[in-house]
Amino acid sequence: MTTPRAFIIRHGETEWSLNGRHTGTSDIPLTSNGEKRIRATGKALVGDDRLIVPSKIAHIYVSPRHRAQRTLELLDIGCRDKLPWQESRNHTLDIRTNAKVQITEDIQEWDYGEYEGITSLEIEERRKEKGEGKWDIWRDGCPGGESPVQVTERLDRLIHDIRARFHDQAIGKPKGEAPISDVLLVAHGHILRAFAMRWIGRELTEGVSLLLEAGGVGTLRYVDQFAAQGKRVLMWKLATNIEAFMNLLSCEYPLGPML
């Protein structure tokens, strides 16, 4: 039976990700090393005989931030149409997918508010001066930014959109009869980790122990034997570079309540 997948990819390395500064609404470009590693990820993971098969992608969601959009460009998925932020199609590869690319604020990074541009250590120092406890974004959110409830609302909306438009029509269908249904999301660290938790029905306030480094890739799908019921599972594949791709780490998490 067909089990549609959602591939999540964090944008490549930036100067702020290197020094641990929280990057939400700020539009920080990729470093030259970040671009190099994303190109390597594309060569290692994208292709007819690779993890991400362009011809099987039904839709691509990307954050409004340039660092995420540049990451999608460097992956060389081979979209038929020009990317929304381009004046003309300038991909280096031939057409490999008919998937449309959608820019959506539902997958933009967590709004860090007052914590934008500063490190976790600086946040702890600020909170200590105010007599506040240790910061946990999954519980506390960000002052002047988003709360876990607000982030959950937009992620649940996105997951519902993915299921309604692409996955429901393919789940449980015999292979060869199901429509193209894989989706690709290119975004940011905190929001993609939160997306993975909501995918399996976990509350963000439970705490998120998943990690996704710059340029990392994750695969989310449905449990084969329960696909017809739409039960979801997280297959967390870390592939931050070619070396890591050779040693993929896969973990199955217990399912929570369905969204």
PDB file of C-alpha atoms in Angstrom:
ATOM      1  CA  MET A   1       0.000   0.000   0.000  1.00  0.00           C
ATOM      2  CA  THR A   2       1.049   3.580  -0.580  1.00  0.00           C
ATOM      3  CA  THR A   3       2.391   5.554   2.383  1.00  0.00           C
ATOM      4  CA  PRO A   4       2.857   9.216   1.385  1.00  0.00           C
ATOM      5  CA  ARG A   5       5.819  11.054   2.859  1.00  0.00           C
ATOM      6  CA  ALA A   6       6.666  14.559   3.981  1.00  0.00           C
ATOM      7  CA  PHE A   7      10.327  15.497   3.677  1.00  0.00           C
ATOM      8  CA  ILE A   8      11.484  18.319   5.936  1.00  0.00           C
ATOM      9  CA  ILE A   9      14.734  20.142   5.219  1.00  0.00           C
ATOM     10  CA  ARG A  10      16.325  22.826   7.352  1.00  0.00           C
ATOM     11  CA  HIS A  11      18.052  25.639   5.500  1.00  0.00           C
ATOM     12  CA  GLY A  12      21.832  25.612   5.236  1.00  0.00           C
ATOM     13  CA  GLU A  13      24.342  27.204   7.563  1.00  0.00           C
ATOM     14  CA  THR A  14      24.258  30.976   8.211  1.00  0.00           C
ATOM     15  CA  GLU A  15      26.553  33.200  10.276  1.00  0.00           C
ATOM     16  CA  TRP A  16      23.894  33.363  12.980  1.00  0.00           C
ATOM     17  CA  SER A  17      23.363  29.609  13.089  1.00  0.00           C
ATOM     18  CA  LEU A  18      27.129  29.229  13.455  1.00  0.00           C
ATOM     19  CA  ASN A  19      27.308  31.443  16.540  1.00  0.00           C
ATOM     20  CA  GLY A  20      24.005  30.343  18.042  1.00  0.00           C
ATOM     21  CA  ARG A  21      21.979  33.513  17.523  1.00  0.00           C
ATOM     22  CA  HIS A  22      18.226  32.951  17.264  1.00  0.00           C
ATOM     23  CA  THR A  23      17.154  33.774  13.724  1.00  0.00           C
ATOM     24  CA  GLY A  24      13.443  34.210  13.163  1.00  0.00           C
ATOM     25  CA  THR A  25      12.281  37.134  11.048  1.00  0.00           C
ATOM     26  CA  SER A  26      15.814  38.357  10.234  1.00  0.00           C
ATOM     27  CA  ASP A  27      16.831  37.437   6.689  1.00  0.00           C
ATOM     28  CA  ILE A  28      20.383  36.155   7.086  1.00  0.00           C
ATOM     29  CA  PRO A  29      22.004  34.631   3.956  1.00  0.00           C
ATOM     30  CA  LEU A  30      23.698  31.251   3.769  1.00  0.00           C
ATOM     31  CA  THR A  31      27.452  31.118   4.233  1.00  0.00           C
ATOM     32  CA  SER A  32      29.602  29.849   1.367  1.00  0.00           C
ATOM     33  CA  ASN A  33      30.110  26.641   3.335  1.00  0.00           C
ATOM     34  CA  GLY A  34      26.353  26.434   3.886  1.00  0.00           C
ATOM     35  CA  GLU A  35      25.748  26.630   0.145  1.00  0.00           C
ATOM     36  CA  LYS A  36      28.422  24.016  -0.508  1.00  0.00           C
ATOM     37  CA  ARG A  37      26.902  21.559   1.953  1.00  0.00           C
ATOM     38  CA  ILE A  38      23.376  22.017   0.592  1.00  0.00           C
ATOM     39  CA  ARG A  39      24.636  21.279  -2.921  1.00  0.00           C
ATOM     40  CA  ALA A  40      26.240  18.120  -1.537  1.00  0.00           C
ATOM     41  CA  THR A  41      22.986  17.183   0.201  1.00  0.00           C
ATOM     42  CA  GLY A  42      21.108  17.612  -3.066  1.00  0.00           C
ATOM     43  CA  LYS A  43      23.515  15.322  -4.903  1.00  0.00           C
ATOM     44  CA  ALA A  44      23.362  12.727  -2.125  1.00  0.00           C
ATOM     45  CA  LEU A  45      19.625  12.721  -1.435  1.00  0.00           C
ATOM     46  CA  VAL A  46      17.802  13.969  -4.551  1.00  0.00           C
ATOM     47  CA  GLY A  47      17.402  11.812  -7.650  1.00  0.00           C
ATOM     48  CA  ASP A  48      15.520   8.929  -9.222  1.00  0.00           C
ATOM     49  CA  ASP A  49      17.473   6.417  -7.116  1.00  0.00           C
ATOM     50  CA  ARG A  50      17.764   8.538  -3.962  1.00  0.00           C
ATOM     51  CA  LEU A  51      15.702   9.266  -0.858  1.00  0.00           C
ATOM     52  CA  ILE A  52      13.857  12.191  -2.456  1.00  0.00           C
ATOM     53  CA  VAL A  53      12.585  11.338  -5.936  1.00  0.00           C
ATOM     54  CA  PRO A  54      11.601  14.588  -7.706  1.00  0.00           C
ATOM     55  CA  SER A  55       9.002  12.926  -9.959  1.00  0.00           C
ATOM     56  CA  LYS A  56       7.143  11.683  -6.861  1.00  0.00           C
ATOM     57  CA  ILE A  57       6.865  15.126  -5.239  1.00  0.00           C
ATOM     58  CA  ALA A  58       3.366  16.580  -5.470  1.00  0.00           C
ATOM     59  CA  HIS A  59       3.999  19.923  -3.770  1.00  0.00           C
ATOM     60  CA  ILE A  60       6.748  22.007  -2.175  1.00  0.00           C
ATOM     61  CA  TYR A  61       6.226  24.341   0.781  1.00  0.00           C
ATOM     62  CA  VAL A  62       8.924  26.888   1.545  1.00  0.00           C
ATOM     63  CA  SER A  63       9.372  29.608   4.156  1.00  0.00           C
ATOM     64  CA  PRO A  64       9.257  33.300   3.134  1.00  0.00           C
ATOM     65  CA  ARG A  65      12.863  33.721   4.341  1.00  0.00           C
ATOM     66  CA  HIS A  66      15.548  33.933   1.668  1.00  0.00           C
ATOM     67  CA  ARG A  67      17.834  31.416   3.412  1.00  0.00           C
ATOM     68  CA  ALA A  68      15.160  28.734   2.992  1.00  0.00           C
ATOM     69  CA  GLN A  69      14.415  29.719  -0.593  1.00  0.00           C
ATOM     70  CA  ARG A  70      18.102  29.679  -1.485  1.00  0.00           C
ATOM     71  CA  THR A  71      18.359  26.219   0.061  1.00  0.00           C
ATOM     72  CA  LEU A  72      15.568  24.975  -2.215  1.00  0.00           C
ATOM     73  CA  GLU A  73      17.362  26.436  -5.231  1.00  0.00           C
ATOM     74  CA  LEU A  74      20.612  24.670  -4.335  1.00  0.00           C
ATOM     75  CA  LEU A  75      18.910  21.289  -3.890  1.00  0.00           C
ATOM     76  CA  ASP A  76      18.196  21.335  -7.648  1.00  0.00           C
ATOM     77  CA  ILE A  77      14.851  19.567  -7.458  1.00  0.00           C
ATOM     78  CA  GLY A  78      14.247  20.458 -11.098  1.00  0.00           C
ATOM     79  CA  CYS A  79      10.889  22.270 -10.909  1.00  0.00           C
ATOM     80  CA  ARG A  80       9.063  22.801 -14.198  1.00  0.00           C
ATOM     81  CA  ASP A  81       8.033  26.354 -13.325  1.00  0.00           C
ATOM     82  CA  LYS A  82      10.206  29.235 -12.237  1.00  0.00           C
ATOM     83  CA  LEU A  83      10.423  29.604  -8.503  1.00  0.00           C
ATOM     84  CA  PRO A  84       8.067  32.283  -7.099  1.00  0.00           C
ATOM     85  CA  TRP A  85      10.910  34.675  -6.211  1.00  0.00           C
ATOM     86  CA  GLN A  86      12.645  34.368  -9.599  1.00  0.00           C
ATOM     87  CA  GLU A  87      11.990  36.458 -12.684  1.00  0.00           C
ATOM     88  CA  SER A  88      12.614  33.470 -14.934  1.00  0.00           C
ATOM     89  CA  ARG A  89      13.427  29.779 -14.609  1.00  0.00           C
ATOM     90  CA  ASN A  90      17.172  29.491 -14.032  1.00  0.00           C
ATOM     91  CA  HIS A  91      17.553  26.032 -12.508  1.00  0.00           C
ATOM     92  CA  THR A  92      20.670  24.179 -13.614  1.00  0.00           C
ATOM     93  CA  LEU A  93      18.944  20.813 -14.073  1.00  0.00           C
ATOM     94  CA  ASP A  94      16.364  19.579 -16.542  1.00  0.00           C
ATOM     95  CA  ILE A  95      12.724  19.422 -15.477  1.00  0.00           C
ATOM     96  CA  ARG A  96      12.314  16.580 -12.987  1.00  0.00           C
ATOM     97  CA  THR A  97       9.067  17.454 -11.212  1.00  0.00           C
ATOM     98  CA  ASN A  98       5.745  19.149 -11.883  1.00  0.00           C
ATOM     99  CA  ALA A  99       5.395  20.101  -8.214  1.00  0.00           C
ATOM    100  CA  LYS A 100       4.271  23.644  -7.500  1.00  0.00           C
ATOM    101  CA  VAL A 101       6.262  25.724  -5.016  1.00  0.00           C
ATOM    102  CA  GLN A 102       4.216  27.538  -2.387  1.00  0.00           C
ATOM    103  CA  ILE A 103       5.632  30.209  -0.074  1.00  0.00           C
ATOM    104  CA  THR A 104       3.756  29.998   3.215  1.00  0.00           C
ATOM    105  CA  GLU A 105       4.065  31.832   6.513  1.00  0.00           C
ATOM    106  CA  ASP A 106       2.763  28.688   8.219  1.00  0.00           C
ATOM    107  CA  ILE A 107       6.273  27.233   7.955  1.00  0.00           C
ATOM    108  CA  GLN A 108       8.305  30.369   8.714  1.00  0.00           C
ATOM    109  CA  GLU A 109      10.552  30.184  11.758  1.00  0.00           C
ATOM    110  CA  TRP A 110       9.231  30.697  15.285  1.00  0.00           C
ATOM    111  CA  ASP A 111       8.900  34.439  15.948  1.00  0.00           C
ATOM    112  CA  TYR A 112      11.492  34.993  18.678  1.00  0.00           C
ATOM    113  CA  GLY A 113      10.294  38.503  19.509  1.00  0.00           C
ATOM    114  CA  GLU A 114      12.627  40.040  22.106  1.00  0.00           C
ATOM    115  CA  TYR A 115      14.998  37.092  21.719  1.00  0.00           C
ATOM    116  CA  GLU A 116      15.662  37.695  18.032  1.00  0.00           C
ATOM    117  CA  GLY A 117      19.367  37.848  17.224  1.00  0.00           C
ATOM    118  CA  ILE A 118      20.695  36.801  20.638  1.00  0.00           C
ATOM    119  CA  THR A 119      22.084  33.532  21.970  1.00  0.00           C
ATOM    120  CA  SER A 120      20.569  31.167  24.517  1.00  0.00           C
ATOM    121  CA  LEU A 121      23.209  32.258  27.040  1.00  0.00           C
ATOM    122  CA  GLU A 122      22.212  35.902  26.607  1.00  0.00           C
ATOM    123  CA  ILE A 123      18.567  34.936  27.029  1.00  0.00           C
ATOM    124  CA  GLU A 124      19.356  33.148  30.292  1.00  0.00           C
ATOM    125  CA  GLU A 125      21.250  36.201  31.549  1.00  0.00           C
ATOM    126  CA  ARG A 126      18.312  38.486  30.729  1.00  0.00           C
ATOM    127  CA  ARG A 127      15.859  36.198  32.452  1.00  0.00           C
ATOM    128  CA  LYS A 128      18.081  35.894  35.511  1.00  0.00           C
ATOM    129  CA  GLU A 129      18.235  39.685  35.818  1.00  0.00           C
ATOM    130  CA  LYS A 130      14.421  39.761  35.761  1.00  0.00           C
ATOM    131  CA  GLY A 131      14.119  36.947  38.291  1.00  0.00           C
ATOM    132  CA  GLU A 132      12.657  34.596  35.695  1.00  0.00           C
ATOM    133  CA  GLY A 133      13.339  30.863  35.541  1.00  0.00           C
ATOM    134  CA  LYS A 134      15.251  28.888  32.944  1.00  0.00           C
ATOM    135  CA  TRP A 135      13.899  29.432  29.456  1.00  0.00           C
ATOM    136  CA  ASP A 136      12.121  26.627  27.612  1.00  0.00           C
ATOM    137  CA  ILE A 137      10.750  27.771  24.267  1.00  0.00           C
ATOM    138  CA  TRP A 138       8.384  24.781  24.081  1.00  0.00           C
ATOM    139  CA  ARG A 139       6.764  25.877  27.337  1.00  0.00           C
ATOM    140  CA  ASP A 140       7.367  29.633  27.495  1.00  0.00           C
ATOM    141  CA  GLY A 141       7.418  30.780  23.897  1.00  0.00           C
ATOM    142  CA  CYS A 142       9.059  34.165  23.299  1.00  0.00           C
ATOM    143  CA  PRO A 143       8.089  37.550  24.809  1.00  0.00           C
ATOM    144  CA  GLY A 144       6.974  39.840  22.020  1.00  0.00           C
ATOM    145  CA  GLY A 145       6.964  36.835  19.691  1.00  0.00           C
ATOM    146  CA  GLU A 146       4.991  33.602  19.418  1.00  0.00           C
ATOM    147  CA  SER A 147       3.643  31.264  22.063  1.00  0.00           C
ATOM    148  CA  PRO A 148       3.545  27.456  21.692  1.00  0.00           C
ATOM    149  CA  VAL A 149      -0.225  27.732  21.174  1.00  0.00           C
ATOM    150  CA  GLN A 150       0.198  30.142  18.257  1.00  0.00           C
ATOM    151  CA  VAL A 151       2.855  27.972  16.630  1.00  0.00           C
ATOM    152  CA  THR A 152       0.702  24.876  17.094  1.00  0.00           C
ATOM    153  CA  GLU A 153      -2.265  26.571  15.408  1.00  0.00           C
ATOM    154  CA  ARG A 154      -0.377  27.364  12.221  1.00  0.00           C
ATOM    155  CA  LEU A 155       1.349  23.995  12.055  1.00  0.00           C
ATOM    156  CA  ASP A 156      -1.914  22.110  12.535  1.00  0.00           C
ATOM    157  CA  ARG A 157      -3.397  24.192   9.724  1.00  0.00           C
ATOM    158  CA  LEU A 158      -0.488  23.233   7.466  1.00  0.00           C
ATOM    159  CA  ILE A 159      -0.679  19.526   8.343  1.00  0.00           C
ATOM    160  CA  HIS A 160      -4.415  19.555   7.618  1.00  0.00           C
ATOM    161  CA  ASP A 161      -3.700  21.176   4.247  1.00  0.00           C
ATOM    162  CA  ILE A 162      -1.111  18.521   3.377  1.00  0.00           C
ATOM    163  CA  ARG A 163      -3.468  15.690   4.271  1.00  0.00           C
ATOM    164  CA  ALA A 164      -6.523  17.144   2.551  1.00  0.00           C
ATOM    165  CA  ARG A 165      -4.762  18.115  -0.687  1.00  0.00           C
ATOM    166  CA  PHE A 166      -2.183  15.377  -1.142  1.00  0.00           C
ATOM    167  CA  HIS A 167      -2.121  12.509   1.344  1.00  0.00           C
ATOM    168  CA  ASP A 168      -5.727  11.447   1.946  1.00  0.00           C
ATOM    169  CA  GLN A 169      -6.239  10.552  -1.707  1.00  0.00           C
ATOM    170  CA  ALA A 170      -3.167   8.291  -1.730  1.00  0.00           C
ATOM    171  CA  ILE A 171      -3.192   6.564   1.668  1.00  0.00           C
ATOM    172  CA  GLY A 172      -3.981   2.862   1.406  1.00  0.00           C
ATOM    173  CA  LYS A 173      -4.025   2.774  -2.388  1.00  0.00           C
ATOM    174  CA  PRO A 174      -2.135  -0.085  -4.089  1.00  0.00           C
ATOM    175  CA  LYS A 175       1.235   0.979  -5.397  1.00  0.00           C
ATOM    176  CA  GLY A 176       0.919   2.033  -8.996  1.00  0.00           C
ATOM    177  CA  GLU A 177      -2.645   3.282  -8.532  1.00  0.00           C
ATOM    178  CA  ALA A 178      -2.045   6.124  -6.086  1.00  0.00           C
ATOM    179  CA  PRO A 179      -1.504   9.703  -7.278  1.00  0.00           C
ATOM    180  CA  ILE A 180       1.821  11.454  -6.719  1.00  0.00           C
ATOM    181  CA  SER A 181       1.658  12.476  -3.071  1.00  0.00           C
ATOM    182  CA  ASP A 182       5.037  13.181  -1.439  1.00  0.00           C
ATOM    183  CA  VAL A 183       5.535  16.737  -0.202  1.00  0.00           C
ATOM    184  CA  LEU A 184       8.700  18.688   0.567  1.00  0.00           C
ATOM    185  CA  LEU A 185       9.048  21.428   3.190  1.00  0.00           C
ATOM    186  CA  VAL A 186      12.097  23.712   3.346  1.00  0.00           C
ATOM    187  CA  ALA A 187      12.236  25.865   6.447  1.00  0.00           C
ATOM    188  CA  HIS A 188      13.950  26.295   9.828  1.00  0.00           C
ATOM    189  CA  GLY A 189      15.157  24.457  12.904  1.00  0.00           C
ATOM    190  CA  HIS A 190      12.623  25.177  15.632  1.00  0.00           C
ATOM    191  CA  ILE A 191       9.580  25.221  13.372  1.00  0.00           C
ATOM    192  CA  LEU A 192      10.444  21.935  11.648  1.00  0.00           C
ATOM    193  CA  ARG A 193      11.074  20.208  14.971  1.00  0.00           C
ATOM    194  CA  ALA A 194       7.698  21.500  16.127  1.00  0.00           C
ATOM    195  CA  PHE A 195       6.121  20.338  12.854  1.00  0.00           C
ATOM    196  CA  ALA A 196       7.470  16.822  13.429  1.00  0.00           C
ATOM    197  CA  MET A 197       5.955  16.715  16.914  1.00  0.00           C
ATOM    198  CA  ARG A 198       2.550  17.901  15.717  1.00  0.00           C
ATOM    199  CA  TRP A 199       2.729  15.363  12.871  1.00  0.00           C
ATOM    200  CA  ILE A 200       2.597  12.554  15.432  1.00  0.00           C
ATOM    201  CA  GLY A 201       0.093  14.381  17.632  1.00  0.00           C
ATOM    202  CA  ARG A 202       2.470  15.419  20.416  1.00  0.00           C
ATOM    203  CA  GLU A 203       1.966  18.682  22.310  1.00  0.00           C
ATOM    204  CA  LEU A 204       4.884  21.113  22.068  1.00  0.00           C
ATOM    205  CA  THR A 205       4.693  21.645  25.819  1.00  0.00           C
ATOM    206  CA  GLU A 206       5.800  18.022  26.270  1.00  0.00           C
ATOM    207  CA  GLY A 207       9.227  19.162  25.121  1.00  0.00           C
ATOM    208  CA  VAL A 208      10.906  18.401  21.826  1.00  0.00           C
ATOM    209  CA  SER A 209      14.042  16.269  22.051  1.00  0.00           C
ATOM    210  CA  LEU A 210      14.555  16.032  18.287  1.00  0.00           C
ATOM    211  CA  LEU A 211      17.521  17.791  16.707  1.00  0.00           C
ATOM    212  CA  LEU A 212      17.863  19.067  13.143  1.00  0.00           C
ATOM    213  CA  GLU A 213      21.155  20.695  12.247  1.00  0.00           C
ATOM    214  CA  ALA A 214      21.575  23.260   9.482  1.00  0.00           C
ATOM    215  CA  GLY A 215      21.030  21.413   6.214  1.00  0.00           C
ATOM    216  CA  GLY A 216      19.500  18.420   8.008  1.00  0.00           C
ATOM    217  CA  VAL A 217      16.797  16.247   6.441  1.00  0.00           C
ATOM    218  CA  GLY A 218      13.918  14.373   8.066  1.00  0.00           C
ATOM    219  CA  THR A 219      11.327  11.952   6.658  1.00  0.00           C
ATOM    220  CA  LEU A 220       7.783  11.785   8.035  1.00  0.00           C
ATOM    221  CA  ARG A 221       5.329   9.167   6.831  1.00  0.00           C
ATOM    222  CA  TYR A 222       2.530   6.806   7.876  1.00  0.00           C
ATOM    223  CA  VAL A 223       2.895   3.417   9.546  1.00  0.00           C
ATOM    224  CA  ASP A 224       2.522   0.872   6.740  1.00  0.00           C
ATOM    225  CA  GLN A 225       0.116  -1.472   8.503  1.00  0.00           C
ATOM    226  CA  PHE A 226      -2.098   1.419   9.651  1.00  0.00           C
ATOM    227  CA  ALA A 227      -1.840   3.672   6.606  1.00  0.00           C
ATOM    228  CA  ALA A 228      -5.515   3.294   5.741  1.00  0.00           C
ATOM    229  CA  GLN A 229      -6.400   4.826   9.122  1.00  0.00           C
ATOM    230  CA  GLY A 230      -3.949   7.669   8.509  1.00  0.00           C
ATOM    231  CA  LYS A 231      -1.798   6.849  11.529  1.00  0.00           C
ATOM    232  CA  ARG A 232       1.408   8.816  11.315  1.00  0.00           C
ATOM    233  CA  VAL A 233       4.940   7.984  12.337  1.00  0.00           C
ATOM    234  CA  LEU A 234       8.123   9.973  12.388  1.00  0.00           C
ATOM    235  CA  MET A 235      11.121   8.466  10.656  1.00  0.00           C
ATOM    236  CA  TRP A 236      13.843  10.892  11.646  1.00  0.00           C
ATOM    237  CA  LYS A 237      16.693  10.643   9.166  1.00  0.00           C
ATOM    238  CA  LEU A 238      19.589  12.941   9.917  1.00  0.00           C
ATOM    239  CA  ALA A 239      21.634  13.732   6.849  1.00  0.00           C
ATOM    240  CA  THR A 240      23.466  17.000   7.392  1.00  0.00           C
ATOM    241  CA  ASN A 241      26.203  16.063   4.919  1.00  0.00           C
ATOM    242  CA  ILE A 242      27.278  13.212   2.656  1.00  0.00           C
ATOM    243  CA  GLU A 243      29.128  11.445   5.469  1.00  0.00           C
ATOM    244  CA  ALA A 244      26.048  11.518   7.687  1.00  0.00           C
ATOM    245  CA  PHE A 245      23.961  10.222   4.794  1.00  0.00           C
ATOM    246  CA  MET A 246      25.976   7.029   4.922  1.00  0.00           C
ATOM    247  CA  ASN A 247      24.908   6.511   8.532  1.00  0.00           C
ATOM    248  CA  LEU A 248      21.257   7.543   8.670  1.00  0.00           C
ATOM    249  CA  LEU A 249      19.619   7.496  12.069  1.00  0.00           C
ATOM    250  CA  SER A 250      15.992   6.345  12.016  1.00  0.00           C
ATOM    251  CA  CYS A 251      13.689   6.486  15.026  1.00  0.00           C
ATOM    252  CA  GLU A 252      10.029   5.525  15.344  1.00  0.00           C
ATOM    253  CA  TYR A 253       8.023   7.416  17.945  1.00  0.00           C
ATOM    254  CA  PRO A 254       4.750   6.250  19.541  1.00  0.00           C
ATOM    255  CA  LEU A 255       1.720   7.807  17.946  1.00  0.00           C
ATOM    256  CA  GLY A 256      -0.244  10.460  19.760  1.00  0.00           C
ATOM    257  CA  PRO A 257      -3.830  11.552  19.068  1.00  0.00           C
ATOM    258  CA  MET A 258      -4.619  12.277  15.464  1.00  0.00           C
ATOM    259  CA  LEU A 259      -4.863  15.902  14.387  1.00  0.00           C
TER     260      LEU A 259
END
